[in-house]
Short mmCIF file of C-alpha atoms and ligand atoms in Angstrom, two decimals:
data_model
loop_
_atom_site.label_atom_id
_atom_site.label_comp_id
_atom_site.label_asym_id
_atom_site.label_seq_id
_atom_site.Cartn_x
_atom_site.Cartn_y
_atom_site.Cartn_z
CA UNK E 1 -28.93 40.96 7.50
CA UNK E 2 -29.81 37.60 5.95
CA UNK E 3 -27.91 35.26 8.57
CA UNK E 4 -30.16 35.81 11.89
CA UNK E 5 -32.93 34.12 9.99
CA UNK E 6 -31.30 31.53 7.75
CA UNK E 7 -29.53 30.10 11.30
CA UNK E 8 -33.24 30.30 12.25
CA UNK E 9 -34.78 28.74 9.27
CA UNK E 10 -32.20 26.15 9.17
CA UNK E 11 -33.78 24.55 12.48
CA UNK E 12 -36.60 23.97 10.39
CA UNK E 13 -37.22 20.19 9.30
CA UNK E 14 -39.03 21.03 6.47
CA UNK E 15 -36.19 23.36 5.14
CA UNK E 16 -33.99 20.14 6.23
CA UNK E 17 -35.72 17.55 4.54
CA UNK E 18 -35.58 19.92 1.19
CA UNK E 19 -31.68 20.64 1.20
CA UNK E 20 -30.66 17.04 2.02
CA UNK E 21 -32.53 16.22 -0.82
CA UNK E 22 -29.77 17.80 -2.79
CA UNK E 23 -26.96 15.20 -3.64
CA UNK E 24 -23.21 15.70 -2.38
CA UNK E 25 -22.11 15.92 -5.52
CA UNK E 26 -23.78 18.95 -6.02
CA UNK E 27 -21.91 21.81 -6.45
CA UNK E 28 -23.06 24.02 -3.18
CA UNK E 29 -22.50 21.06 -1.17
CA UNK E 30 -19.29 20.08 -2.67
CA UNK E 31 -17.60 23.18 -2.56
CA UNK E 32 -17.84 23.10 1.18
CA UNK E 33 -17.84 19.19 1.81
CA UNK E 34 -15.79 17.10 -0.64
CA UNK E 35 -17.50 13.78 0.38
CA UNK E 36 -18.85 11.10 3.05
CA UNK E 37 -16.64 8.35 3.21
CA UNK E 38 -13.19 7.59 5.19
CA UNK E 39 -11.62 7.24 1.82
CA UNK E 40 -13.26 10.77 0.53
CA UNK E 41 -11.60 12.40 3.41
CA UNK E 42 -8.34 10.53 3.29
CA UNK E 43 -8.03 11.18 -0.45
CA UNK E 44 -9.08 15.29 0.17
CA UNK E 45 -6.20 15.04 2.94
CA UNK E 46 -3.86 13.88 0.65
CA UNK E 47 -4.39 16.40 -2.23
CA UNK E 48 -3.88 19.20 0.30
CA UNK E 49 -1.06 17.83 2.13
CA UNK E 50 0.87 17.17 -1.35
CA UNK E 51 -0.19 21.31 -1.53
CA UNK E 52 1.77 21.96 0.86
CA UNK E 53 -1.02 22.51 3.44
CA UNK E 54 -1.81 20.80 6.54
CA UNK E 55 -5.40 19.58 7.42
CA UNK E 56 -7.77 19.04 10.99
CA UNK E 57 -10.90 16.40 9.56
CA UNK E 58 -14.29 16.50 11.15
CA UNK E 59 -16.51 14.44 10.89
CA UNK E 60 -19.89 15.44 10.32
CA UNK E 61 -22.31 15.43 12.99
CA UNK E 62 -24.11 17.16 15.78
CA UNK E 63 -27.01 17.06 18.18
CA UNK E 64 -26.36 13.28 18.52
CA UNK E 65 -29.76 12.06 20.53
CA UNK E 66 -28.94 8.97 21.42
CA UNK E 67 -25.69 6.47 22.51
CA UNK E 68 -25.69 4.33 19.55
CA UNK E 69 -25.18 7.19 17.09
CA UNK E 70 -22.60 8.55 19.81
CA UNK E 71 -20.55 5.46 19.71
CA UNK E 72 -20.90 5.45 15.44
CA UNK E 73 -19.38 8.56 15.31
CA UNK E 74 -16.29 7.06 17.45
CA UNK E 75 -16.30 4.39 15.55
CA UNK E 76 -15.70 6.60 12.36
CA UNK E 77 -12.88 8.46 13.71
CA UNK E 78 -11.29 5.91 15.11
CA UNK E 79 -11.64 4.27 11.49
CA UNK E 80 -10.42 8.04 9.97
CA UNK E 81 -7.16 7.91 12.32
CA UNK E 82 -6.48 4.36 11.54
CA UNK E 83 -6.71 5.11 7.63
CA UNK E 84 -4.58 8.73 7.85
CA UNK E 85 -1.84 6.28 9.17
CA UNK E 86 -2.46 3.75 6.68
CA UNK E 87 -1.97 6.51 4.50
CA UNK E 88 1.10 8.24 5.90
CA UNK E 89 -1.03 11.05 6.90
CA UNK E 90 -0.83 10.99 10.72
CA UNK E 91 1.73 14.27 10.72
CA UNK E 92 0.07 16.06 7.81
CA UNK E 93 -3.61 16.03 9.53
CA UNK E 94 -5.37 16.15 13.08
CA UNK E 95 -9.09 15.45 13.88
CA UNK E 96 -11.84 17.97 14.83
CA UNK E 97 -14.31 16.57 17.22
CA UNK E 98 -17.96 18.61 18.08
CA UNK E 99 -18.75 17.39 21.62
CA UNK E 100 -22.40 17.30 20.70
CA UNK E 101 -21.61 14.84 18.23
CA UNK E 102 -20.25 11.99 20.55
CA UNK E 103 -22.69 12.65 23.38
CA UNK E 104 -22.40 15.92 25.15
CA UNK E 105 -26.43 16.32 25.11
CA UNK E 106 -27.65 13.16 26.16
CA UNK E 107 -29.74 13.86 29.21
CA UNK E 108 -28.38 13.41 32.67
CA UNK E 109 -25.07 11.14 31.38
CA UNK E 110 -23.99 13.39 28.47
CA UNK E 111 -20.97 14.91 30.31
CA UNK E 112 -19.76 11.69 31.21
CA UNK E 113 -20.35 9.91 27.73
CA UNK E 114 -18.83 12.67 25.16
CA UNK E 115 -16.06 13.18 28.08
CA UNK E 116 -15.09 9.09 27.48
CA UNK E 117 -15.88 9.24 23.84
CA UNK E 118 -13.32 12.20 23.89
CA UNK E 119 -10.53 10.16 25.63
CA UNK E 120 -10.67 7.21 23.69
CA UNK E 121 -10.39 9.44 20.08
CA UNK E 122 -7.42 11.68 21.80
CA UNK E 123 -5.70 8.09 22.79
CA UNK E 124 -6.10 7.02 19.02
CA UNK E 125 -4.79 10.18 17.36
CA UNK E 126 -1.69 10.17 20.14
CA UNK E 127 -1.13 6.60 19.08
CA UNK E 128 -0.72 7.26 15.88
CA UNK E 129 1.23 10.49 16.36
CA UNK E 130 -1.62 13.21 15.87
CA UNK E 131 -4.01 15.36 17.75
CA UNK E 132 -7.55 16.25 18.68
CA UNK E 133 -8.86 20.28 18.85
CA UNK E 134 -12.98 20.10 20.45
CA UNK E 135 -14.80 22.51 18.17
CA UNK E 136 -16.63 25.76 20.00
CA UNK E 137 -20.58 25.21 19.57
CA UNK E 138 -23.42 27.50 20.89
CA UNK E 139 -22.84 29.31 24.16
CA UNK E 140 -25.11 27.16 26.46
CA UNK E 141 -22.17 24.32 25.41
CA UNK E 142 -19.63 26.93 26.24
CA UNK E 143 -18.53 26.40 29.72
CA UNK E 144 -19.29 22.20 30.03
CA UNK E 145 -16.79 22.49 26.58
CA UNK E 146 -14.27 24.16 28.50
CA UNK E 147 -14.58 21.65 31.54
CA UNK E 148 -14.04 18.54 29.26
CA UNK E 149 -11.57 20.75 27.83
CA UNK E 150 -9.45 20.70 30.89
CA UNK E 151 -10.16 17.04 31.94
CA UNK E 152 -9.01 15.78 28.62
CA UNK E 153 -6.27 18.09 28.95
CA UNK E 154 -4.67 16.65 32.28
CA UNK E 155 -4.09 13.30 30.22
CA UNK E 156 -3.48 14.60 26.74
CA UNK E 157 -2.35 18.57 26.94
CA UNK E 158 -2.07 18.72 23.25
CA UNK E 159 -5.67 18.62 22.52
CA UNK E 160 -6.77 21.92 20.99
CA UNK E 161 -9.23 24.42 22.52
CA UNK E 162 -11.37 26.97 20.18
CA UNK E 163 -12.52 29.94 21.60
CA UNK E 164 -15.37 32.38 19.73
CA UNK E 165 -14.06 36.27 19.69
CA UNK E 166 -17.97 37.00 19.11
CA UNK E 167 -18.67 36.01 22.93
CA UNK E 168 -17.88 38.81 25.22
CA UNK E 169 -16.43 36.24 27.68
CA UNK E 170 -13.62 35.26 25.23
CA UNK E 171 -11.28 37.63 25.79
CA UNK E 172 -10.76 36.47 29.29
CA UNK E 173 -11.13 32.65 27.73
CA UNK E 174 -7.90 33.46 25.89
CA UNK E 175 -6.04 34.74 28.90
CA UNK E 176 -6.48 31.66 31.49
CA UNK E 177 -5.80 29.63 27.65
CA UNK E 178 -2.58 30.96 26.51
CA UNK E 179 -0.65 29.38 28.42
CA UNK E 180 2.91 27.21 27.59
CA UNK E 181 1.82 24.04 25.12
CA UNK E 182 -1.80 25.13 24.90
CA UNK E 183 -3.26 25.26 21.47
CA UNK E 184 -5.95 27.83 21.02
CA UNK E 185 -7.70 28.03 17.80
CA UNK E 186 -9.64 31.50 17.55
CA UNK E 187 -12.71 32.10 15.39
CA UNK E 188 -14.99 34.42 14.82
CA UNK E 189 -18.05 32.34 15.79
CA UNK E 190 -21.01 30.44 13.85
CA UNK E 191 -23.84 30.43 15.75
CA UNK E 192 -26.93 32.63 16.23
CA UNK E 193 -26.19 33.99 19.64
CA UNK E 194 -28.16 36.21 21.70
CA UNK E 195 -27.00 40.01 22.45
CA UNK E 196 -26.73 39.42 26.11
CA UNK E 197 -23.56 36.94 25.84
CA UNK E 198 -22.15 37.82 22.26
CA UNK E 199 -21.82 41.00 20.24
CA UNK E 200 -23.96 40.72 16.77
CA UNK E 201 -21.95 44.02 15.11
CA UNK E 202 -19.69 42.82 12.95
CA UNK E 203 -17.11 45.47 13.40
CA UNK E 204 -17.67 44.82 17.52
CA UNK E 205 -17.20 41.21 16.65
CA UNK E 206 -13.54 42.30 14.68
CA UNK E 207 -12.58 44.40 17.48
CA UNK E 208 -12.97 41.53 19.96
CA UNK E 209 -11.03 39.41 17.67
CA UNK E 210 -7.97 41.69 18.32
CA UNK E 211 -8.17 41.81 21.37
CA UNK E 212 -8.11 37.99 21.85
CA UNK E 213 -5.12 37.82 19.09
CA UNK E 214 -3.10 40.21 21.20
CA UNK E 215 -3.65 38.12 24.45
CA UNK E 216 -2.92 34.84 22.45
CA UNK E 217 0.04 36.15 20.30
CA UNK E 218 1.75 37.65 23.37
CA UNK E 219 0.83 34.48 25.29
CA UNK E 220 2.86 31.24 25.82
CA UNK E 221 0.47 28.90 24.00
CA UNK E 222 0.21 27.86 20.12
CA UNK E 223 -2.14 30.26 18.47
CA UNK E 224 -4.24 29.21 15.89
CA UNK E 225 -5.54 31.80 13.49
CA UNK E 226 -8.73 30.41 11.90
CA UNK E 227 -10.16 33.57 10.00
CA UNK E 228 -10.64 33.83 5.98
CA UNK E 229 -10.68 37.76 6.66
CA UNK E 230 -7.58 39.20 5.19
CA UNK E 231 -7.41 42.15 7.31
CA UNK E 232 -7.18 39.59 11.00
CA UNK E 233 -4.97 37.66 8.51
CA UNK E 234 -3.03 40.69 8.07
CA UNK E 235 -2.91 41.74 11.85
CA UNK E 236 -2.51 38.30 12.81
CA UNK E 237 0.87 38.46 10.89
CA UNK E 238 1.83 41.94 12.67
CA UNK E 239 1.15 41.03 15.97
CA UNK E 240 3.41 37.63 15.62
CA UNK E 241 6.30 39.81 14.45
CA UNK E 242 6.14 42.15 16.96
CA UNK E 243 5.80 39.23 19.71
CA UNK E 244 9.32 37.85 18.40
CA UNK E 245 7.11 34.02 16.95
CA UNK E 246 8.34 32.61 13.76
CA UNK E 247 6.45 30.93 11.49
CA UNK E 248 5.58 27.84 12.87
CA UNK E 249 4.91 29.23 16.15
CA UNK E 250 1.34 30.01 15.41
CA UNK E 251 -0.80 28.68 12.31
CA UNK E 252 -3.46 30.14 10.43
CA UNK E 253 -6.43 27.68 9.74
CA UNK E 254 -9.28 27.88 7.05
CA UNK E 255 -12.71 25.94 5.75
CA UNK E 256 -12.58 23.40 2.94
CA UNK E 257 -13.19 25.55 0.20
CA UNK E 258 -13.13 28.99 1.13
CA UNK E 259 -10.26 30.74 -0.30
CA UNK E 260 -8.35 28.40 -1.35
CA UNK E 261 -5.68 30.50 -3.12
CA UNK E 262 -4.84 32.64 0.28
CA UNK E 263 -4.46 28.89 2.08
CA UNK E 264 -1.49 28.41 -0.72
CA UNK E 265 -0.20 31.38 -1.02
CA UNK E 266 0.23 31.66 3.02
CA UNK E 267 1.76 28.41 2.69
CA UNK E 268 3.99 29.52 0.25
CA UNK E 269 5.53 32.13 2.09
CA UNK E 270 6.15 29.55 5.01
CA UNK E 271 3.68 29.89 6.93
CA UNK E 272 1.73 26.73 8.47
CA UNK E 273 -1.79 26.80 7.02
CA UNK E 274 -4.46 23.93 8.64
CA UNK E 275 -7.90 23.37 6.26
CA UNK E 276 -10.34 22.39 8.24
CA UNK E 277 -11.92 19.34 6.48
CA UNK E 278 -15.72 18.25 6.86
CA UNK E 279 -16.81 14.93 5.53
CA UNK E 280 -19.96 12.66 6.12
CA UNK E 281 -23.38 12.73 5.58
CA UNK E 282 -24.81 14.96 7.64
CA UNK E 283 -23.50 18.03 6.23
CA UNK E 284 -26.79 19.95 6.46
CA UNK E 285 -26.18 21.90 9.86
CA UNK E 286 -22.53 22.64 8.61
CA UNK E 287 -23.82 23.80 5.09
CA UNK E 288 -26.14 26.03 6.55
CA UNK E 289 -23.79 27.94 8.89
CA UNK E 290 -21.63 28.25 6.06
CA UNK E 291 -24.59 29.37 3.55
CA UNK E 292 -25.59 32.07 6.35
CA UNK E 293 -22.14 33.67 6.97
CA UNK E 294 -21.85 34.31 3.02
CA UNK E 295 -25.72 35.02 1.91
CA UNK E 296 -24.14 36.10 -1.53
CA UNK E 297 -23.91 32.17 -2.23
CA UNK E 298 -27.59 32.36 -1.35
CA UNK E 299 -28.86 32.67 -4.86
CA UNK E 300 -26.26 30.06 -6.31
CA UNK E 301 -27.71 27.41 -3.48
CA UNK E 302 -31.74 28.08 -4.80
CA UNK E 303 -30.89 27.64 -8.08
CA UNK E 304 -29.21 23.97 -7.21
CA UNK E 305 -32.81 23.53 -5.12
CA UNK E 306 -34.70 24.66 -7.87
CA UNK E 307 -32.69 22.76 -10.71
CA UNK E 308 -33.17 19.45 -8.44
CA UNK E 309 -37.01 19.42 -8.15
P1 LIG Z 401 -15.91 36.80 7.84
O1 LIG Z 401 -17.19 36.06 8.04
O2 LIG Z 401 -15.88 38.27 8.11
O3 LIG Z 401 -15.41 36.50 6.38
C1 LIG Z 401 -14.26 37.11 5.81
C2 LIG Z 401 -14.19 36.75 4.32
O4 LIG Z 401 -14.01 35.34 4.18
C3 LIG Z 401 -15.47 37.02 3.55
O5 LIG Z 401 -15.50 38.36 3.10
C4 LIG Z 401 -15.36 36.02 2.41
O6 LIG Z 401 -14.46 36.47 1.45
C5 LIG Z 401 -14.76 34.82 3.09
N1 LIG Z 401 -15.79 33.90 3.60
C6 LIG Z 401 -16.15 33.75 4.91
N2 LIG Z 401 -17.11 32.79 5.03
C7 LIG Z 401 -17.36 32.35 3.77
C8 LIG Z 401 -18.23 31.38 3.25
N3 LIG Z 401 -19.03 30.64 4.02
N4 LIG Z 401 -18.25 31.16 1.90
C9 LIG Z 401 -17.42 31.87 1.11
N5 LIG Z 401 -16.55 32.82 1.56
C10 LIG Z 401 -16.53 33.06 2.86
N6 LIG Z 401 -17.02 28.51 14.36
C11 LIG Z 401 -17.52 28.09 15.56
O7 LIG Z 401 -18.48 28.68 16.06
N7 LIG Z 401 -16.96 27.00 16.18
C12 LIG Z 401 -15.88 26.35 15.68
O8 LIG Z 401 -15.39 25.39 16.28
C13 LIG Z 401 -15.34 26.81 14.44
N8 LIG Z 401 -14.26 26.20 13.87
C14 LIG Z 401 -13.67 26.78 12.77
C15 LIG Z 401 -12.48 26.25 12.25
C16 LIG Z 401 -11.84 26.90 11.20
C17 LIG Z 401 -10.55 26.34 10.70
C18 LIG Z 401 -12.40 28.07 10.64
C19 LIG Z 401 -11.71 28.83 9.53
C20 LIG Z 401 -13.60 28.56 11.10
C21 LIG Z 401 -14.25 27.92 12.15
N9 LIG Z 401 -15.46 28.39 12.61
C22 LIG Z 401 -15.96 27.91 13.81
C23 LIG Z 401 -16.26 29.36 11.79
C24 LIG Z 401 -15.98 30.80 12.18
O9 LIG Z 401 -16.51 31.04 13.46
C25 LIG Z 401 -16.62 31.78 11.17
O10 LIG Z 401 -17.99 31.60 11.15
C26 LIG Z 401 -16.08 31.66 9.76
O11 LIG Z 401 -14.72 31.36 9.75
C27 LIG Z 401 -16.27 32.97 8.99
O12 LIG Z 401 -15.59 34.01 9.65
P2 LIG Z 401 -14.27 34.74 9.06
O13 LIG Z 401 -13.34 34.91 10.20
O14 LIG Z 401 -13.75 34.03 7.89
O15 LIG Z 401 -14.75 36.21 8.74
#
């Protein structure tokens, strides 16, 4: 299994200084990251929208150190939501935030500072008729995610949750989550997690994501379905039927890039499909999940390290 150690390699600064080395344009990158600007995002937003397709933007970022680079990446989605209703694009596309990102690790006040950062993006997307899901990140994030979670929650309840099937506490996750109005988006999970809080099997991993789609489909909450597996794609679809929810009632959600024909061809047969779109420029953490959860594009990426040099 080639993901374990290219999550663990990707920690490395040397292997970091390498990749980012690599321009966006490239072709690994920009499969997975169609640019860095507001206006690359809003312009990728508008091509799937007009697709039929509805989109959630993050901006790139994680680990943020410090409270200036916190308050940039406000800035910057405050500056994306402005733009996406410059654009008419308010309805067609939400905003992903990573806690981490806006301050959730700063010592002692990082609670405090990503919960405020938080607010003040969830009051700009409302404003402008939109909404807010907090990305899932490793499991020592888990439960302070889930507090700010419910804090933003009591003054905006649309803000979406996600929930990781590969932790063996999800299942339980989804059940106090699926509740009336509350949006649950349910991966499989990106991280490099131990075997004492997640199962590493990947047909364990499956099996867990069941389970949680049961409890969320038969639930009174909006279930969102982010998988590019076609058999939870195709179970996904069973379970809604058989819990009486029409399209519309659930959505299924995908990456930038990855299977792009399923996204339309969902979409096509009325279902509500959400790409989840990363822009910015620090794409290297987000490249490198993505890299490790497919190692066949593994030779493709050394080739575009090689060809650079
Ligand atoms: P799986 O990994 O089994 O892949 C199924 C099939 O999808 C593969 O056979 C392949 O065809 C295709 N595929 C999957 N990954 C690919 C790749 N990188 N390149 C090319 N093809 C690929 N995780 C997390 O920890 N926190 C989060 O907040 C989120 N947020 C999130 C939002 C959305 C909208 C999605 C779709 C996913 C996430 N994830 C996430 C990532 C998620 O946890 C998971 O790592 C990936 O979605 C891959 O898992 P699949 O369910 O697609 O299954």
């Amino acid at each position: 299994m080639l993901r374990e150690p290219l999550l663990l390699l990707s920690r490395s600064s040397r292997v970091k200084d390498l990749v980012t080395r690599l321009p966006i344009s490239s072709t690994i990158v920009n499969r997975y990251v169609p640019g860095e600007t507001t206006a690359d995002a809003v312009a990728a937003t508008r091509a799937l929208v007009d697709d039929g397709l509805v989109v959630s933007i993050d901006h790139l970022g994680e680990d943020t150190r410090d409270e200036q680079q916190a308050e940039a990446i406000v800035t910057a989605y405050l500056e994306l939501i402005d733009q996406l209703a410059a654009a008419g694009l308010a309805h067609g596309a939400e905003v992903s935030v990573k806690l981490s990102a806006i301050g959730q690790a700063l010592p002692e006040v990082g609670p405090k500072v990503s919960l405020e950062n938080a607010r003040r993006i969830c009051r700009a997307a409302r404003n402008v008729g939109t909404t807010v899901t907090i990305d899932m990140e490793d499991h020592t994030t888990t439960d302070q995610t889930l507090t700010t979670l419910h804090e933003l929650r009591k003054d905006h309840p649309e803000t979406g949750a996600v929930l990781q099937a590969y932790l063996r506490r999800t299942e339980g996750d989804c059940r106090a989550l699926a509740h009336e109005g509350s949006r649950v988006r349910l991966c499989k999970g990106a991280y490099n997690e131990p075997d004492s809080v997640a199962w590493t099997d990947r047909l364990e991993v499956d099996k867990s994501y069941v389970r949680c789609l049961k409890v969320l489909m038969a639930g009174q909450g909006y279930p969102m379905v982010a998988t590019h597996d076609p058999r939870m794609i195709r179970i996904a679809t069973a379970l809604a039927t058989r819990n009486g929810r029409m399209p519309g009632s659930y959505e299924f959600q995908m990456l930038y890039g990855i299977r792009p024909d399923e996204q339309r061809r969902l979409a096509a047969g009325g279902e509500t499909v959400r790409v989840y779109l990363p822009y910015g420029r620090e794409w290297y953490g987000y490249l490198m999940r993505r890299l490790a959860e497919r190692p066949a594009n593994l030779t493709f990426f050394l080739r575009s390290l090689v060809s650079k040099r």
